[in-house]
Amino acid sequence: KISVFDHGLLYGDGVFEGIRFYQGRIFKLDRHLARMYESARMLGLKPPLSRDRLRSVILESCRRSGLTDGYLRPLITRGKGDLGLDPRKAPVASVVVICSTISLYGKKHETGLTAVVASLRRTPAACLNPNAKSLNYLNNILAKAEATARGADEAILLDLDANVAEASADNLFVVRKGTLFTPPTRNCLVGITRETLMELAEGHYPVREQDFKLDFLLQSEECLICGTGGSGSVIEV
């Protein structure tokens, strides 16, 4: 049971991962756990379970679910505390593992998505490190809500310097003249699906991490977003 006084619920104080499994095999579980525990370190959050123990809990949750293909969502929250912000008042962290299914875009995943540029900017790293995958996703949620209100499937966020940063919850690539371009991770999460795409492209397509503006994206031949929930989807901007 999770208390209504858990700081994860009250303040978004916690970390999480989204992990896929296919045919009973979990995709890059150890890499996800490494990132999760690094996120916890960035927040000064002490997990109540060792990484190996949480790994065992995740495997058991997957087994008990009876699902062949699905989605795992492990969370570590600050835990039960008082109504103040002080993390010392929530001394024991909580762990939750959700095992379910996820379908973000349906058949549009195959036919292509539409996207708009959000009016708000990506939270800068000087305010909140984007590589701490925290439960605080309000910036992303507002961008997604704006895209939906404007009739689009996705939102593209720019940073404070008007460089393309990412989609609402996914990394982004564009293709120009046979080269893959992706924004640097200064203002976006170091995505595991992003890493995988870059590894797969090695030896086949040049890949460049660099800042680029919206015009550069609009003049590209292709644009795609990638993340655990949505995998890889081509988008129209």
Tab-separated table of C-alpha atoms in Angstrom:
chain	number	residue	atom	x	y	z
A	1	LYS	CA	0.000	0.000	0.000
A	2	ILE	CA	1.117	3.543	-0.743
A	3	SER	CA	0.271	6.234	1.789
A	4	VAL	CA	-1.512	9.415	0.698
A	5	PHE	CA	1.358	11.140	2.518
A	6	ASP	CA	3.964	9.584	0.221
A	7	HIS	CA	6.113	12.369	-1.197
A	8	GLY	CA	6.001	10.696	-4.601
A	9	LEU	CA	2.264	11.434	-4.675
A	10	LEU	CA	2.434	14.802	-2.928
A	11	TYR	CA	5.403	16.302	-4.763
A	12	GLY	CA	6.502	14.011	-7.585
A	13	ASP	CA	9.540	13.181	-5.439
A	14	GLY	CA	10.825	9.924	-6.844
A	15	VAL	CA	12.247	8.168	-9.872
A	16	PHE	CA	10.985	5.604	-12.343
A	17	GLU	CA	11.799	3.586	-15.438
A	18	GLY	CA	9.717	2.323	-18.351
A	19	ILE	CA	10.867	-1.091	-19.547
A	20	ARG	CA	9.546	-3.286	-22.347
A	21	PHE	CA	9.505	-7.054	-22.510
A	22	TYR	CA	8.952	-9.128	-25.628
A	23	GLN	CA	8.225	-12.859	-25.733
A	24	GLY	CA	9.020	-13.014	-22.043
A	25	ARG	CA	12.421	-11.353	-22.410
A	26	ILE	CA	13.033	-7.975	-20.770
A	27	PHE	CA	14.815	-5.440	-22.966
A	28	LYS	CA	18.004	-4.050	-21.413
A	29	LEU	CA	16.847	-4.511	-17.825
A	30	ASP	CA	20.293	-3.986	-16.318
A	31	ARG	CA	20.803	-0.758	-18.260
A	32	HIS	CA	17.435	0.530	-17.042
A	33	LEU	CA	18.254	-0.363	-13.445
A	34	ALA	CA	21.626	1.359	-13.690
A	35	ARG	CA	19.909	4.530	-14.894
A	36	MET	CA	17.248	4.281	-12.210
A	37	TYR	CA	19.765	4.031	-9.396
A	38	GLU	CA	21.767	6.886	-10.887
A	39	SER	CA	18.568	8.974	-11.000
A	40	ALA	CA	17.979	8.135	-7.337
A	41	ARG	CA	21.521	9.239	-6.513
A	42	MET	CA	20.930	12.581	-8.242
A	43	LEU	CA	17.859	13.129	-6.055
A	44	GLY	CA	19.629	12.062	-2.874
A	45	LEU	CA	17.139	9.202	-2.673
A	46	LYS	CA	18.259	5.987	-0.976
A	47	PRO	CA	16.518	2.937	-2.506
A	48	PRO	CA	15.298	0.478	0.140
A	49	LEU	CA	16.259	-2.467	-2.075
A	50	SER	CA	19.583	-3.366	-3.629
A	51	ARG	CA	19.731	-3.326	-7.401
A	52	ASP	CA	19.921	-7.127	-7.485
A	53	ARG	CA	16.911	-7.440	-5.198
A	54	LEU	CA	14.829	-5.046	-7.292
A	55	ARG	CA	15.900	-6.961	-10.376
A	56	SER	CA	14.510	-10.147	-8.804
A	57	VAL	CA	11.245	-8.403	-7.888
A	58	ILE	CA	10.847	-7.159	-11.463
A	59	LEU	CA	11.490	-10.611	-12.910
A	60	GLU	CA	8.969	-12.143	-10.513
A	61	SER	CA	6.378	-9.464	-11.348
A	62	CYS	CA	6.850	-10.194	-15.030
A	63	ARG	CA	6.448	-13.929	-14.439
A	64	ARG	CA	3.322	-13.549	-12.310
A	65	SER	CA	1.652	-11.226	-14.813
A	66	GLY	CA	1.217	-14.031	-17.325
A	67	LEU	CA	1.997	-11.567	-20.110
A	68	THR	CA	4.260	-12.487	-23.002
A	69	ASP	CA	4.697	-8.919	-24.237
A	70	GLY	CA	4.268	-5.969	-21.933
A	71	TYR	CA	5.551	-2.945	-20.105
A	72	LEU	CA	7.173	-2.626	-16.690
A	73	ARG	CA	7.117	0.517	-14.575
A	74	PRO	CA	9.308	0.301	-11.450
A	75	LEU	CA	9.160	3.357	-9.168
A	76	ILE	CA	11.122	4.439	-6.127
A	77	THR	CA	9.440	7.258	-4.210
A	78	ARG	CA	10.726	9.308	-1.292
A	79	GLY	CA	8.213	7.515	0.901
A	80	LYS	CA	5.727	8.504	3.581
A	81	GLY	CA	6.384	11.862	5.220
A	82	ASP	CA	4.660	14.974	6.469
A	83	LEU	CA	3.139	17.773	4.403
A	84	GLY	CA	6.382	19.712	4.150
A	85	LEU	CA	9.006	19.486	1.418
A	86	ASP	CA	11.880	18.399	3.668
A	87	PRO	CA	12.994	14.958	2.393
A	88	ARG	CA	14.377	14.136	5.840
A	89	LYS	CA	10.770	13.856	7.016
A	90	ALA	CA	10.302	10.895	4.654
A	91	PRO	CA	13.115	8.619	5.856
A	92	VAL	CA	12.053	5.321	4.246
A	93	ALA	CA	11.609	5.143	0.469
A	94	SER	CA	8.821	3.145	-1.182
A	95	VAL	CA	9.092	0.764	-4.137
A	96	VAL	CA	6.343	-0.085	-6.622
A	97	VAL	CA	6.568	-2.338	-9.677
A	98	ILE	CA	3.760	-2.183	-12.235
A	99	CYS	CA	3.527	-4.842	-14.926
A	100	SER	CA	0.964	-4.110	-17.618
A	101	THR	CA	0.629	-3.305	-21.308
A	102	ILE	CA	0.966	0.010	-23.116
A	103	SER	CA	-0.163	1.343	-26.481
A	104	LEU	CA	0.510	5.027	-27.000
A	105	TYR	CA	-0.246	5.551	-30.665
A	106	GLY	CA	-2.053	2.459	-31.954
A	107	LYS	CA	-1.843	2.003	-35.729
A	108	LYS	CA	-0.437	5.513	-36.102
A	109	HIS	CA	2.818	3.988	-34.958
A	110	GLU	CA	2.968	2.420	-38.435
A	111	THR	CA	1.376	5.157	-40.536
A	112	GLY	CA	3.040	8.158	-38.900
A	113	LEU	CA	2.236	10.757	-36.259
A	114	THR	CA	1.590	14.476	-36.430
A	115	ALA	CA	3.436	16.906	-34.175
A	116	VAL	CA	3.376	20.583	-33.293
A	117	VAL	CA	5.966	22.762	-31.609
A	118	ALA	CA	4.938	23.428	-28.012
A	119	SER	CA	4.683	27.037	-26.873
A	120	LEU	CA	6.441	26.308	-23.596
A	121	ARG	CA	10.141	25.436	-23.490
A	122	ARG	CA	11.907	22.400	-22.113
A	123	THR	CA	12.901	22.802	-18.484
A	124	PRO	CA	16.598	23.775	-18.611
A	125	ALA	CA	19.234	21.558	-17.023
A	126	ALA	CA	20.209	24.425	-14.716
A	127	CYS	CA	16.778	24.033	-13.093
A	128	LEU	CA	16.305	20.262	-13.207
A	129	ASN	CA	18.773	17.723	-14.570
A	130	PRO	CA	16.944	15.961	-17.441
A	131	ASN	CA	18.952	12.803	-16.821
A	132	ALA	CA	17.290	12.294	-13.468
A	133	LYS	CA	14.222	10.384	-14.646
A	134	SER	CA	12.014	11.760	-11.920
A	135	LEU	CA	8.281	11.531	-11.316
A	136	ASN	CA	8.007	15.264	-12.006
A	137	TYR	CA	6.740	15.292	-15.614
A	138	LEU	CA	4.581	18.419	-15.525
A	139	ASN	CA	6.619	20.176	-18.233
A	140	ASN	CA	6.094	17.175	-20.509
A	141	ILE	CA	2.426	16.764	-19.618
A	142	LEU	CA	1.591	20.373	-20.440
A	143	ALA	CA	3.362	20.065	-23.789
A	144	LYS	CA	1.455	16.869	-24.582
A	145	ALA	CA	-1.850	18.455	-23.544
A	146	GLU	CA	-1.169	21.432	-25.805
A	147	ALA	CA	-0.430	19.140	-28.741
A	148	THR	CA	-3.661	17.233	-28.172
A	149	ALA	CA	-5.660	20.465	-27.923
A	150	ARG	CA	-4.182	21.550	-31.247
A	151	GLY	CA	-5.168	18.269	-32.913
A	152	ALA	CA	-1.703	16.700	-33.036
A	153	ASP	CA	-0.359	13.436	-31.680
A	154	GLU	CA	2.880	14.780	-30.268
A	155	ALA	CA	4.692	17.902	-29.121
A	156	ILE	CA	8.218	18.992	-29.937
A	157	LEU	CA	9.908	21.040	-27.252
A	158	LEU	CA	12.601	23.626	-27.856
A	159	ASP	CA	15.153	24.678	-25.266
A	160	LEU	CA	15.644	28.254	-24.066
A	161	ASP	CA	17.975	28.930	-27.011
A	162	ALA	CA	15.321	27.721	-29.498
A	163	ASN	CA	17.207	24.512	-30.256
A	164	VAL	CA	15.136	21.362	-30.726
A	165	ALA	CA	15.325	19.368	-27.477
A	166	GLU	CA	12.946	16.385	-27.629
A	167	ALA	CA	9.336	15.285	-27.946
A	168	SER	CA	7.004	15.255	-24.953
A	169	ALA	CA	8.457	12.009	-23.603
A	170	ASP	CA	10.727	10.754	-26.373
A	171	ASN	CA	14.071	11.473	-27.935
A	172	LEU	CA	14.087	12.785	-31.479
A	173	PHE	CA	16.074	12.129	-34.659
A	174	VAL	CA	15.979	13.736	-38.083
A	175	VAL	CA	17.421	12.405	-41.333
A	176	ARG	CA	19.175	14.709	-43.794
A	177	LYS	CA	21.073	13.437	-46.824
A	178	GLY	CA	21.549	10.001	-45.316
A	179	THR	CA	22.793	11.258	-41.945
A	180	LEU	CA	20.978	10.877	-38.627
A	181	PHE	CA	20.970	13.965	-36.420
A	182	THR	CA	19.862	14.038	-32.797
A	183	PRO	CA	19.998	16.797	-30.175
A	184	PRO	CA	22.706	16.503	-27.511
A	185	THR	CA	21.538	15.322	-24.093
A	186	ARG	CA	22.201	18.637	-22.408
A	187	ASN	CA	18.454	19.304	-22.205
A	188	CYS	CA	16.950	15.867	-22.709
A	189	LEU	CA	17.132	12.414	-21.206
A	190	VAL	CA	19.861	10.019	-22.314
A	191	GLY	CA	17.314	7.571	-23.680
A	192	ILE	CA	18.054	3.856	-23.784
A	193	THR	CA	16.086	3.416	-27.017
A	194	ARG	CA	18.056	6.390	-28.368
A	195	GLU	CA	21.310	4.648	-27.439
A	196	THR	CA	20.103	1.468	-29.131
A	197	LEU	CA	19.210	3.248	-32.381
A	198	MET	CA	22.615	4.902	-32.451
A	199	GLU	CA	24.293	1.524	-31.916
A	200	LEU	CA	22.230	-0.062	-34.704
A	201	ALA	CA	23.049	2.794	-37.073
A	202	GLU	CA	26.790	2.467	-36.489
A	203	GLY	CA	28.501	1.264	-39.642
A	204	HIS	CA	25.393	1.929	-41.748
A	205	TYR	CA	24.499	5.593	-41.283
A	206	PRO	CA	26.508	8.518	-39.938
A	207	VAL	CA	25.076	9.790	-36.640
A	208	ARG	CA	25.683	13.290	-35.327
A	209	GLU	CA	24.763	14.749	-31.965
A	210	GLN	CA	24.403	18.474	-32.457
A	211	ASP	CA	22.175	21.424	-31.743
A	212	PHE	CA	19.768	22.367	-34.517
A	213	LYS	CA	16.892	24.788	-34.925
A	214	LEU	CA	13.332	24.142	-36.029
A	215	ASP	CA	14.113	25.150	-39.632
A	216	PHE	CA	16.717	22.388	-39.804
A	217	LEU	CA	14.100	19.859	-38.703
A	218	LEU	CA	11.500	21.157	-41.162
A	219	GLN	CA	13.965	20.882	-44.043
A	220	SER	CA	14.840	17.269	-43.198
A	221	GLU	CA	13.667	14.285	-45.213
A	222	GLU	CA	12.469	12.367	-42.164
A	223	CYS	CA	11.819	12.879	-38.484
A	224	LEU	CA	11.290	10.158	-35.906
A	225	ILE	CA	10.846	9.914	-32.167
A	226	CYS	CA	11.916	7.023	-29.998
A	227	GLY	CA	11.278	5.902	-26.457
A	228	THR	CA	10.366	2.795	-24.511
A	229	GLY	CA	6.634	3.516	-24.542
A	230	GLY	CA	6.360	4.524	-28.182
A	231	SER	CA	9.384	2.655	-29.573
A	232	GLY	CA	10.205	4.394	-32.871
A	233	SER	CA	7.622	6.439	-34.759
A	234	VAL	CA	7.903	8.649	-37.841
A	235	ILE	CA	6.258	12.032	-37.408
A	236	GLU	CA	4.950	14.882	-39.554
A	237	VAL	CA	5.601	18.366	-38.158
